[in-house]
Amino acid sequence: MSPRMAKAVINGLLIAAAAVAIAPLLYMVSVSFMTPGEASALPPPVLPTHWTLANYRQLFLNAGMGRYLFNSLLVSTSITVVSLAFNLMAGYAFAKLEFKGRARLFQLLLGALVIPAQVAMLPLFLLLKYMGLVNTYGAVIVPALATIFGIFLVRQYASGIPDDLMEAARIDGAGEFRIFATIVMPLLKPIMVTLAIFTFLAAWNDFMWPLIALTGQEHYTLPIALASLSREHVQDSELMMAGSVVTILPVLVLFLALQRYYLEGLLLGSVKG
Amino acid sequence: MNTSRAAWLFITPALIILGLFFLLPVVAALVLSVTDYDLYALADIRNLRFVALQNYWALLQRPLFWSALGHTVYFVVVGVPLSLLASLGAAMLLNSPLARFKPFFRTALFAPVVTTVVAVAVIWRYLFNTKYGLINYTLDAIGMPTVDWLGDPHWAMPTIILFAVWKNFGYNMIIFMAGLQAIPADLYEAARIDGASAWAQFRHITLPMLKPTMLMVSILTVSGYFQLFAEPYVMTEGGPLQSTTSVLYLMYEEGFKWWNLGSASAVAFILFVIMFAVTAAMLRLSKRGEPA
């Protein structure tokens, strides 16, 4: 094959693959602006004949989408902020602070990584029920406030900090919390950004646990609300596409803005075993 | 304050969360799975009885459990290789020196990974619609037979597999790209000088050098695919004729629809044991293939 031909084939395949990957998302946006019923016509229209915001209006005015959007933002942000703090402290301690049983404790945590989260879900539901947390924001937030993966990621990164920095500060009489806040945290900034995006995306997209823990509509996050709406409105394709746009857009924008950190984190978390 | 005490203060919040809301429930799940915890016990804990392995025994005799396991294994056995092929193919295209606009293509191919599975499942359910879906319309337009994608028990699982491959291939693609970039260029240089074809280079350089990446990616994907739940929940509700009821779907229905929490815990544990065994077997097999 001539180099020109090879170039055409490779780029042609890339265009085709990219089209398959994003066409459904573009189509979703297009259908979300169609008038009700338009998307169920034959041939399926590619673009709306009359662009309308009616579906979005109906979602927010009648279907309570604003509430679900707020719930998702609240839950995902709380999880991100608090778990970031907890995972950073723990990851740093496992990497840099000496204490008895450190190696064994960390190994125990790593071992627990093989247990799928769903194994814990039934007793967790009972536990939260006895704590009176089922069907509150807390039921979704509290169990996610620390993750083994997050601690692992921070530990990997923090191992690279030279001990001399902390030693020097200790000799100068700085306390451990001050060292952490003023010396370590600034150095951990890149992994903080990475972990924050990871956590936010995972919290936003989570489905099974919120489905179990949230029994009443008032606390539904977007994925749960969308799943329940789509069972009621199977035929309203335009409305459902608008709901999908509202659910996907925030995370897609976040990813596009910060993809460098996200992709780096993906490699950091997986390759260095 | 000494560093040891500080260290404990630093790790305690995370340990409390993980211990109380993950490790303790896992242990409790094992206990739960040997009881008859159901709606009556939920109302009054005094109705709880120890039933030893009865839940497990009963499950093994239920056709629905075996079919759920069968569907899950089907999803893993067909879906994982397809996913890996798509990921590796995309990674090699992106890694080619001839590829243009790499950052754009990488972003486009990765986009489905960050989307919410429920939302994209809703989109694909519309695309796969028998009457007015774009996919059947296109098939019809080019003279191909149309398919009742989500309504035919034989087609529902393959359709969900196609959806899952589309949704997930970008993730492994990024990892494969890193693996490909780590292969020294002079290996290919030497092979070209020896006159090796592109296929020979792929077989004798790319694949062997990618082996560690391949193993890790396979294990991650297999355990991820065993956890099939949201896709059938949104797209098919486990049907038609329960053809897309996965093990986790069964666990969810058993636990949170019928409130048989003891029996549902047994389902969760069986899934865990199967996942663990499969992962361990993959690790062992890969070690055996290595030269001593």
Coordinates of C-alpha atoms in Angstrom, one line a residue:
Chain A
M1 CA 0.0 0.0 0.0
S2 CA 1.3 3.4 -0.9
P3 CA 1.9 5.8 2.0
R4 CA -0.7 8.2 0.6
M5 CA -3.3 5.4 0.5
A6 CA -2.3 4.2 4.0
K7 CA -2.8 7.7 5.3
A8 CA -6.2 8.0 3.6
V9 CA -7.3 4.6 5.1
I10 CA -6.2 5.4 8.6
N11 CA -7.7 8.9 8.7
G12 CA -10.9 7.6 7.0
L13 CA -11.3 4.9 9.7
L14 CA -10.7 7.5 12.4
I15 CA -13.4 9.7 10.9
A16 CA -15.8 6.7 10.8
A17 CA -15.0 5.7 14.4
A18 CA -15.4 9.2 15.7
A19 CA -18.7 9.6 13.9
V20 CA -20.0 6.4 15.5
A21 CA -18.8 7.6 18.9
I22 CA -20.4 11.1 18.8
A23 CA -23.2 10.8 16.3
P24 CA -25.7 9.5 19.0
L25 CA -24.8 12.5 21.2
L26 CA -25.3 15.0 18.4
Y27 CA -28.6 13.3 17.4
M28 CA -29.7 13.5 21.0
V29 CA -29.2 17.3 21.0
S30 CA -31.0 17.6 17.7
V31 CA -34.0 15.6 18.7
S32 CA -34.3 17.4 22.0
F33 CA -35.2 20.6 20.1
M34 CA -37.9 18.9 18.0
T35 CA -41.6 19.5 18.5
P36 CA -43.4 16.7 20.4
G37 CA -44.1 13.7 18.2
E38 CA -41.8 14.9 15.4
A39 CA -39.1 12.3 16.2
S40 CA -41.6 9.4 15.7
A41 CA -42.1 10.1 12.0
L42 CA -40.7 8.3 9.1
P43 CA -38.2 8.9 7.7
P44 CA -36.6 9.8 11.1
P45 CA -35.8 13.5 10.8
V46 CA -32.2 14.5 11.3
L47 CA -32.8 18.1 12.2
P48 CA -35.9 19.7 13.7
T49 CA -38.1 21.5 11.2
H50 CA -39.0 24.1 13.9
W51 CA -36.5 24.4 16.7
T52 CA -38.2 24.6 20.0
L53 CA -37.4 24.8 23.7
A54 CA -40.7 23.2 24.6
N55 CA -39.2 20.0 25.8
Y56 CA -36.8 21.8 28.1
R57 CA -39.6 24.0 29.3
Q58 CA -41.7 21.0 30.1
L59 CA -38.9 19.2 31.9
F60 CA -38.1 22.1 34.2
L61 CA -41.7 23.5 34.7
N62 CA -43.7 20.2 34.9
A63 CA -41.3 17.3 35.5
G64 CA -39.2 18.9 38.3
M65 CA -35.9 18.7 36.4
G66 CA -34.6 21.7 38.2
R67 CA -34.9 19.9 41.5
Y68 CA -33.1 16.8 40.2
L69 CA -30.4 19.0 38.7
F70 CA -30.0 20.7 42.0
N71 CA -29.9 17.3 43.8
S72 CA -27.2 16.0 41.5
L73 CA -25.1 19.1 41.9
L74 CA -25.5 19.1 45.7
V75 CA -24.7 15.4 46.1
S76 CA -21.8 15.3 43.6
T77 CA -20.2 18.5 44.9
S78 CA -20.4 17.4 48.6
I79 CA -18.9 14.0 47.8
T80 CA -16.1 15.6 45.8
V81 CA -15.1 18.2 48.4
V82 CA -15.2 16.0 51.5
S83 CA -13.8 12.8 49.9
L84 CA -11.0 14.9 48.4
A85 CA -10.0 16.1 51.9
F86 CA -10.3 12.6 53.4
N87 CA -8.5 10.8 50.6
L88 CA -5.7 13.4 50.4
M89 CA -5.0 13.2 54.1
A90 CA -5.0 9.4 54.2
G91 CA -3.0 9.0 50.9
Y92 CA -0.4 11.4 52.2
A93 CA -0.2 9.6 55.6
F94 CA 0.2 6.2 53.9
A95 CA 2.9 7.6 51.6
K96 CA 5.0 9.8 54.0
L97 CA 4.2 9.3 57.6
E98 CA 5.6 6.5 59.6
F99 CA 3.3 4.5 61.9
K100 CA 2.9 1.0 63.2
G101 CA 1.1 -1.3 60.9
R102 CA 1.1 1.0 57.9
A103 CA 2.2 -1.5 55.4
R104 CA -0.3 -4.1 56.6
L105 CA -3.2 -1.7 56.8
F106 CA -2.5 -0.5 53.2
Q107 CA -2.3 -4.1 52.0
L108 CA -5.7 -4.8 53.6
L109 CA -7.2 -1.8 51.7
L110 CA -5.7 -2.9 48.4
G111 CA -7.0 -6.4 48.9
A112 CA -10.5 -5.0 49.5
L113 CA -10.3 -3.4 46.0
V114 CA -11.3 -6.8 44.5
I115 CA -14.6 -6.7 46.3
P116 CA -17.4 -5.3 44.1
A117 CA -19.3 -2.5 45.7
Q118 CA -22.6 -4.3 45.2
V119 CA -21.7 -7.0 47.7
A120 CA -21.9 -4.3 50.4
M121 CA -25.2 -2.7 49.1
L122 CA -27.8 -4.9 50.9
P123 CA -26.3 -4.6 54.5
L124 CA -25.5 -0.9 53.7
F125 CA -29.1 -0.3 53.0
L126 CA -30.1 -1.9 56.3
L127 CA -27.4 0.0 58.2
L128 CA -28.5 3.4 56.7
K129 CA -32.1 2.4 57.4
Y130 CA -31.4 1.9 61.1
M131 CA -29.4 5.2 61.1
G132 CA -32.5 6.9 59.6
L133 CA -30.6 8.0 56.5
V134 CA -32.5 6.1 53.8
N135 CA -34.1 8.5 51.4
T136 CA -31.9 11.5 52.5
Y137 CA -29.0 13.1 50.6
G138 CA -26.8 11.6 53.3
A139 CA -27.6 8.0 52.1
V140 CA -25.9 8.8 48.8
I141 CA -23.2 11.1 50.2
V142 CA -21.8 9.5 53.3
P143 CA -20.8 6.1 52.0
A144 CA -18.8 7.8 49.2
L145 CA -16.8 10.1 51.4
A146 CA -13.6 8.0 51.1
T147 CA -12.5 5.6 48.4
I148 CA -9.7 3.0 48.3
F149 CA -9.0 4.1 44.8
G150 CA -8.6 7.7 45.8
I151 CA -6.3 6.9 48.7
F152 CA -4.2 4.7 46.4
L153 CA -4.0 7.4 43.7
V154 CA -2.9 10.1 46.2
R155 CA -0.4 7.7 47.8
Q156 CA 1.2 6.9 44.4
Y157 CA 1.6 10.6 43.8
A158 CA 2.7 11.7 47.2
S159 CA 5.5 9.1 47.3
G160 CA 7.4 11.4 45.0
I161 CA 7.6 14.3 47.5
P162 CA 11.1 14.5 48.9
D163 CA 11.2 13.7 52.7
D164 CA 13.7 16.6 53.2
L165 CA 10.9 19.1 52.7
M166 CA 8.9 17.8 55.6
E167 CA 12.0 17.2 57.7
A168 CA 13.2 20.8 57.3
A169 CA 9.7 22.1 58.4
R170 CA 9.7 19.7 61.4
I171 CA 13.1 21.0 62.5
D172 CA 11.7 24.5 62.2
G173 CA 9.0 23.4 64.6
A174 CA 6.0 23.3 62.3
G175 CA 3.2 20.9 63.3
E176 CA 2.0 18.1 61.1
F177 CA -1.2 19.8 60.1
R178 CA 0.7 23.0 59.2
I179 CA 3.2 21.0 57.1
F180 CA 0.3 19.3 55.3
A181 CA -1.6 22.5 54.6
T182 CA 1.3 24.7 53.6
I183 CA 3.9 22.4 52.1
V184 CA 2.2 19.2 51.0
M185 CA -1.1 20.4 49.7
P186 CA 0.4 22.8 47.1
L187 CA 2.6 20.0 45.8
L188 CA -0.4 17.7 45.5
K189 CA -2.4 20.2 43.4
P190 CA -2.2 18.2 40.1
I191 CA -3.5 15.0 41.7
M192 CA -6.2 17.0 43.6
V193 CA -7.6 18.3 40.3
T194 CA -7.4 14.8 38.8
L195 CA -9.1 13.1 41.7
A196 CA -11.7 15.9 41.9
I197 CA -12.8 15.3 38.3
F198 CA -12.8 11.5 38.8
T199 CA -14.9 11.7 41.9
F200 CA -17.3 14.3 40.5
L201 CA -17.9 12.3 37.4
A202 CA -18.3 9.0 39.2
A203 CA -20.8 10.6 41.7
W204 CA -22.7 12.3 38.9
N205 CA -23.0 9.2 36.8
D206 CA -23.7 6.7 39.7
F207 CA -26.9 4.8 39.2
M208 CA -27.4 1.6 41.2
W209 CA -26.7 2.9 44.7
P210 CA -28.8 6.1 44.5
L211 CA -31.6 4.0 42.9
I212 CA -31.5 1.8 46.1
A213 CA -30.9 4.5 48.7
L214 CA -33.4 7.1 47.4
T215 CA -36.9 5.9 47.6
G216 CA -38.8 9.2 47.2
Q217 CA -38.7 11.5 44.2
E218 CA -37.7 14.6 46.1
H219 CA -34.1 13.4 46.5
Y220 CA -33.7 11.8 43.1
T221 CA -30.4 12.5 41.3
L222 CA -30.6 13.1 37.5
P223 CA -29.9 9.5 36.4
I224 CA -32.6 8.1 38.7
A225 CA -35.0 10.7 37.7
L226 CA -34.3 10.1 34.0
A227 CA -34.7 6.4 34.4
S228 CA -38.0 6.8 36.1
L229 CA -39.2 9.4 33.7
S230 CA -38.3 7.3 30.7
R231 CA -40.4 4.4 32.1
E232 CA -43.4 6.8 32.3
H233 CA -42.8 8.6 29.0
V234 CA -41.6 5.7 26.7
Q235 CA -43.1 7.4 23.7
D236 CA -42.0 11.0 24.3
S237 CA -38.6 10.7 22.6
E238 CA -38.1 14.4 22.3
L239 CA -38.7 15.0 26.0
M240 CA -36.4 12.1 26.9
M241 CA -33.6 13.4 24.7
A242 CA -33.9 16.8 26.4
G243 CA -33.6 15.0 29.7
S244 CA -30.5 13.1 28.5
V245 CA -28.9 16.4 27.4
V246 CA -29.5 17.9 30.8
T247 CA -28.0 14.8 32.4
I248 CA -24.9 14.5 30.2
L249 CA -24.0 18.1 29.4
P250 CA -22.5 19.1 32.7
V251 CA -20.1 16.1 32.9
L252 CA -19.2 16.4 29.2
V253 CA -18.4 20.1 29.6
L254 CA -16.3 19.4 32.7
F255 CA -14.4 16.6 30.9
L256 CA -13.8 18.8 27.8
A257 CA -12.4 21.6 30.0
L258 CA -10.2 19.4 32.1
Q259 CA -9.5 16.3 30.0
R260 CA -5.7 16.6 30.3
Y261 CA -6.0 15.9 34.1
Y262 CA -8.6 13.2 33.6
L263 CA -6.7 11.2 31.1
E264 CA -3.5 11.5 33.1
G265 CA -5.3 10.2 36.2
L266 CA -6.7 7.3 34.3
L267 CA -3.2 6.2 33.4
L268 CA -1.8 6.9 36.9
G269 CA -4.6 4.8 38.4
S270 CA -4.3 1.8 36.1
V271 CA -0.8 1.3 34.8
K272 CA 1.3 1.7 37.9
G273 CA -0.1 -1.3 39.7
Chain B
M1 CA 2.9 16.1 68.3
N2 CA 4.8 13.0 66.9
T3 CA 4.3 11.9 63.3
S4 CA 2.7 8.6 64.3
R5 CA -0.1 10.2 66.1
A6 CA -0.6 12.7 63.3
A7 CA -0.7 9.9 60.8
W8 CA -3.5 8.2 62.7
L9 CA -5.4 11.5 62.8
F10 CA -4.9 11.8 59.0
I11 CA -6.2 8.3 58.1
T12 CA -8.9 8.0 60.7
P13 CA -11.7 9.9 58.8
A14 CA -11.1 7.7 55.7
L15 CA -10.8 4.5 57.7
I16 CA -14.1 5.2 59.5
I17 CA -16.0 5.7 56.3
L18 CA -14.4 2.7 54.6
G19 CA -14.8 0.5 57.6
L20 CA -18.3 1.4 58.6
F21 CA -19.8 1.8 55.1
F22 CA -17.8 -0.8 53.1
L23 CA -15.9 -3.4 55.0
L24 CA -18.4 -3.9 57.7
P25 CA -21.3 -4.3 55.2
V26 CA -19.2 -6.8 53.2
V27 CA -18.8 -9.0 56.3
A28 CA -22.5 -8.4 57.2
A29 CA -23.5 -9.6 53.7
L30 CA -21.9 -12.9 54.4
V31 CA -23.9 -13.2 57.6
L32 CA -27.0 -12.0 55.9
S33 CA -26.7 -14.6 53.3
V34 CA -27.1 -17.4 55.8
T35 CA -30.3 -15.9 57.3
D36 CA -33.9 -15.6 56.0
Y37 CA -33.8 -11.8 56.2
D38 CA -37.0 -10.8 54.4
L39 CA -39.9 -8.4 54.7
Y40 CA -40.9 -9.8 58.1
A41 CA -37.5 -9.4 59.5
L42 CA -37.4 -5.9 58.1
A43 CA -40.5 -5.1 60.1
D44 CA -39.3 -6.9 63.2
I45 CA -35.8 -8.2 63.7
R46 CA -37.1 -11.0 66.0
N47 CA -38.5 -12.8 62.9
L48 CA -34.9 -13.4 61.7
R49 CA -33.7 -17.0 61.5
F50 CA -30.4 -18.6 60.7
V51 CA -30.9 -20.9 57.7
A52 CA -27.3 -22.0 57.0
L53 CA -26.7 -22.5 53.3
Q54 CA -30.4 -22.8 52.4
N55 CA -30.4 -19.5 50.4
Y56 CA -27.5 -20.8 48.3
W57 CA -29.0 -24.2 47.9
A58 CA -32.4 -22.7 46.8
L59 CA -30.7 -20.4 44.3
L60 CA -28.8 -23.3 42.7
Q61 CA -32.2 -24.9 42.1
R62 CA -33.8 -21.8 40.5
P63 CA -33.9 -21.7 36.8
L64 CA -34.0 -17.9 36.9
F65 CA -30.6 -17.8 38.7
W66 CA -29.0 -20.0 36.1
S67 CA -30.4 -18.0 33.3
A68 CA -29.3 -14.7 34.9
L69 CA -25.8 -16.2 35.3
G70 CA -25.9 -17.4 31.7
H71 CA -26.8 -14.0 30.4
T72 CA -24.1 -12.4 32.4
V73 CA -21.5 -14.9 31.2
Y74 CA -22.8 -14.3 27.6
F75 CA -22.3 -10.5 28.1
V76 CA -18.8 -11.0 29.5
V77 CA -17.6 -13.7 27.0
V78 CA -18.9 -11.8 23.9
G79 CA -18.7 -8.3 25.2
V80 CA -15.1 -8.2 26.6
P81 CA -13.3 -9.5 23.5
L82 CA -15.3 -7.1 21.3
S83 CA -14.6 -4.2 23.7
L84 CA -10.9 -5.0 23.7
L85 CA -10.8 -5.3 19.9
A86 CA -12.5 -1.9 19.5
S87 CA -10.2 -0.4 22.1
L88 CA -7.0 -1.8 20.6
G89 CA -8.1 -0.9 17.0
A90 CA -8.9 2.7 18.0
A91 CA -5.6 3.0 20.0
M92 CA -3.5 1.7 17.0
L93 CA -5.2 4.1 14.6
L94 CA -4.7 7.0 17.0
N95 CA -1.1 5.9 17.6
S96 CA -0.2 5.7 13.9
P97 CA 2.2 8.4 12.7
L98 CA -0.1 9.0 9.7
A99 CA -3.1 10.0 11.8
R100 CA -4.0 13.6 11.7
F101 CA -5.9 15.8 14.3
K102 CA -5.0 13.4 17.1
P103 CA -6.3 15.4 20.0
F104 CA -9.7 15.9 18.3
F105 CA -10.1 12.2 17.5
R106 CA -9.0 11.1 20.9
T107 CA -11.5 13.4 22.6
A108 CA -14.3 12.3 20.2
L109 CA -13.6 8.6 20.8
F110 CA -13.4 9.1 24.5
A111 CA -16.6 11.1 24.9
P112 CA -19.0 8.2 25.4
V113 CA -17.0 7.1 28.5
V114 CA -17.8 10.2 30.5
T115 CA -21.5 10.2 29.6
T116 CA -24.1 9.0 32.1
V117 CA -25.0 5.4 31.3
V118 CA -28.8 5.9 31.9
A119 CA -28.9 9.0 29.6
V120 CA -27.1 7.3 26.7
A121 CA -29.1 4.1 27.2
V122 CA -32.2 6.3 26.7
I123 CA -30.7 7.6 23.4
W124 CA -29.8 4.1 22.1
R125 CA -33.2 2.8 23.1
Y126 CA -34.6 5.4 20.7
L127 CA -32.1 4.6 18.0
F128 CA -32.9 0.9 18.2
N129 CA -36.6 1.5 18.2
T130 CA -38.3 -1.0 15.9
K131 CA -40.8 1.4 14.3
Y132 CA -39.1 4.8 14.0
G133 CA -35.5 4.2 15.1
L134 CA -32.7 5.5 12.8
I135 CA -30.9 2.1 12.8
N136 CA -33.7 0.1 11.4
Y137 CA -34.6 2.9 9.0
T138 CA -31.0 2.9 7.7
L139 CA -30.9 -0.9 7.4
D140 CA -34.2 -0.8 5.5
A141 CA -32.9 1.9 3.2
I142 CA -29.9 0.0 2.1
G143 CA -32.0 -3.2 1.6
M144 CA -31.0 -5.1 4.7
P145 CA -33.5 -6.9 6.9
T146 CA -34.6 -5.0 10.0
V147 CA -34.2 -6.4 13.5
D148 CA -36.4 -6.2 16.5
W149 CA -33.4 -5.1 18.5
L150 CA -34.7 -4.9 22.1
G151 CA -37.9 -6.8 21.6
D152 CA -36.6 -10.1 20.4
P153 CA -35.1 -12.3 23.2
H154 CA -32.3 -13.5 20.8
W155 CA -31.3 -10.0 19.9
A156 CA -31.7 -8.1 23.1
M157 CA -28.4 -9.2 24.7
P158 CA -26.4 -8.6 21.5
T159 CA -27.9 -5.1 21.3
I160 CA -26.9 -4.4 24.9
I161 CA -23.4 -5.7 24.1
L162 CA -23.2 -3.3 21.1
F163 CA -24.3 -0.5 23.3
A164 CA -21.7 -1.4 26.0
V165 CA -18.9 -1.6 23.5
W166 CA -19.8 1.8 22.2
K167 CA -20.0 3.2 25.7
N168 CA -16.8 1.7 27.1
F169 CA -14.1 1.2 24.4
G170 CA -12.6 4.7 24.9
Y171 CA -11.5 3.9 28.4
N172 CA -9.2 1.0 27.4
M173 CA -8.2 2.8 24.3
I174 CA -6.4 5.4 26.4
I175 CA -4.6 2.7 28.4
F176 CA -3.6 0.8 25.2
M177 CA -2.3 4.1 23.7
A178 CA 0.1 4.5 26.6
G179 CA 1.1 0.8 26.2
L180 CA 1.8 1.3 22.5
Q181 CA 3.8 4.4 23.1
A182 CA 6.0 2.5 25.5
I183 CA 7.1 0.1 22.8
P184 CA 10.6 1.2 21.6
A185 CA 10.5 2.4 18.0
D186 CA 13.7 0.7 17.0
L187 CA 12.0 -2.7 17.4
Y188 CA 9.8 -1.8 14.5
E189 CA 12.7 -0.2 12.7
A190 CA 14.7 -3.5 12.9
A191 CA 11.7 -5.5 11.8
R192 CA 11.2 -3.3 8.8
I193 CA 14.8 -3.7 7.8
D194 CA 14.3 -7.5 8.0
G195 CA 11.3 -7.1 5.7
A196 CA 8.6 -8.0 8.2
S197 CA 5.1 -7.2 7.0
A198 CA 2.7 -5.0 9.0
W199 CA 0.9 -8.1 10.3
A200 CA 4.1 -9.8 11.3
Q201 CA 5.2 -6.7 13.2
F202 CA 1.8 -6.6 14.9
R203 CA 2.0 -10.3 15.9
H204 CA 5.7 -10.5 16.9
I205 CA 6.2 -7.0 18.4
T206 CA 3.0 -5.2 19.3
L207 CA 1.1 -8.1 20.8
P208 CA 3.9 -9.5 23.0
M209 CA 5.0 -6.0 24.1
L210 CA 1.4 -5.2 25.0
K211 CA 0.9 -8.3 27.1
P212 CA 1.1 -6.7 30.5
T213 CA -1.3 -3.9 29.5
M214 CA -3.6 -6.5 27.8
L215 CA -3.8 -8.5 31.0
M216 CA -4.6 -5.6 33.2
V217 CA -7.1 -4.2 30.8
S218 CA -8.8 -7.6 30.4
I219 CA -9.1 -8.1 34.2
L220 CA -10.5 -4.7 34.7
T221 CA -13.0 -5.1 31.8
V222 CA -14.1 -8.6 32.9
S223 CA -14.9 -7.5 36.4
G224 CA -16.6 -4.4 35.1
Y225 CA -18.8 -6.4 32.7
F226 CA -19.8 -8.9 35.4
Q227 CA -21.5 -5.9 37.1
L228 CA -24.0 -5.5 34.3
F229 CA -27.1 -3.7 35.7
A230 CA -28.0 -0.2 34.5
E231 CA -28.2 -1.1 30.8
P232 CA -30.8 -3.8 31.1
Y233 CA -32.6 -1.8 33.8
V234 CA -33.1 1.2 31.4
M235 CA -33.2 -0.5 28.0
T236 CA -35.2 -3.7 28.6
E237 CA -36.2 -4.0 32.2
G238 CA -34.5 -7.4 32.1
G239 CA -36.7 -8.6 29.3
P240 CA -37.9 -9.7 26.8
L241 CA -38.7 -13.0 28.4
Q242 CA -36.0 -12.2 31.0
S243 CA -33.3 -12.5 28.3
T244 CA -31.3 -9.6 29.7
T245 CA -31.8 -10.3 33.4
S246 CA -28.2 -10.2 34.7
V247 CA -27.0 -11.5 38.1
L248 CA -27.0 -8.0 39.6
Y249 CA -30.4 -7.4 38.1
L250 CA -31.6 -10.5 39.9
M251 CA -29.9 -9.3 43.1
Y252 CA -31.7 -6.0 42.8
E253 CA -35.1 -7.5 42.2
E254 CA -34.7 -10.1 44.8
G255 CA -33.4 -7.6 47.4
F256 CA -35.2 -4.4 46.7
K257 CA -38.4 -5.4 44.9
W258 CA -39.2 -8.6 46.9
W259 CA -37.2 -7.7 50.0
N260 CA -35.6 -11.1 50.2
L261 CA -32.4 -9.6 51.5
G262 CA -30.9 -12.9 52.7
S263 CA -31.3 -14.5 49.4
A264 CA -30.1 -11.4 47.5
S265 CA -27.0 -11.4 49.6
A266 CA -26.3 -15.0 48.6
V267 CA -26.6 -13.9 44.9
A268 CA -24.1 -11.1 45.6
F269 CA -21.7 -13.5 47.1
I270 CA -21.9 -16.0 44.4
L271 CA -21.2 -13.3 41.9
F272 CA -18.2 -12.1 43.9
V273 CA -16.8 -15.6 44.1
I274 CA -17.2 -16.2 40.4
M275 CA -15.5 -12.8 39.6
F276 CA -12.7 -13.6 42.0
A277 CA -12.2 -17.1 40.5
V278 CA -12.2 -15.8 36.9
T279 CA -9.7 -13.0 37.7
A280 CA -7.4 -15.4 39.5
A281 CA -7.6 -17.9 36.6
M282 CA -6.7 -15.1 34.2
L283 CA -3.7 -14.2 36.3
R284 CA -2.5 -17.7 36.5
L285 CA -3.0 -18.5 32.8
S286 CA -1.0 -15.4 31.9
K287 CA 1.8 -16.4 34.2
R288 CA 2.0 -19.9 32.7
G289 CA 2.4 -18.4 29.2
E290 CA 5.5 -16.5 30.3
P291 CA 9.0 -18.0 29.7
A292 CA 10.5 -19.1 33.0

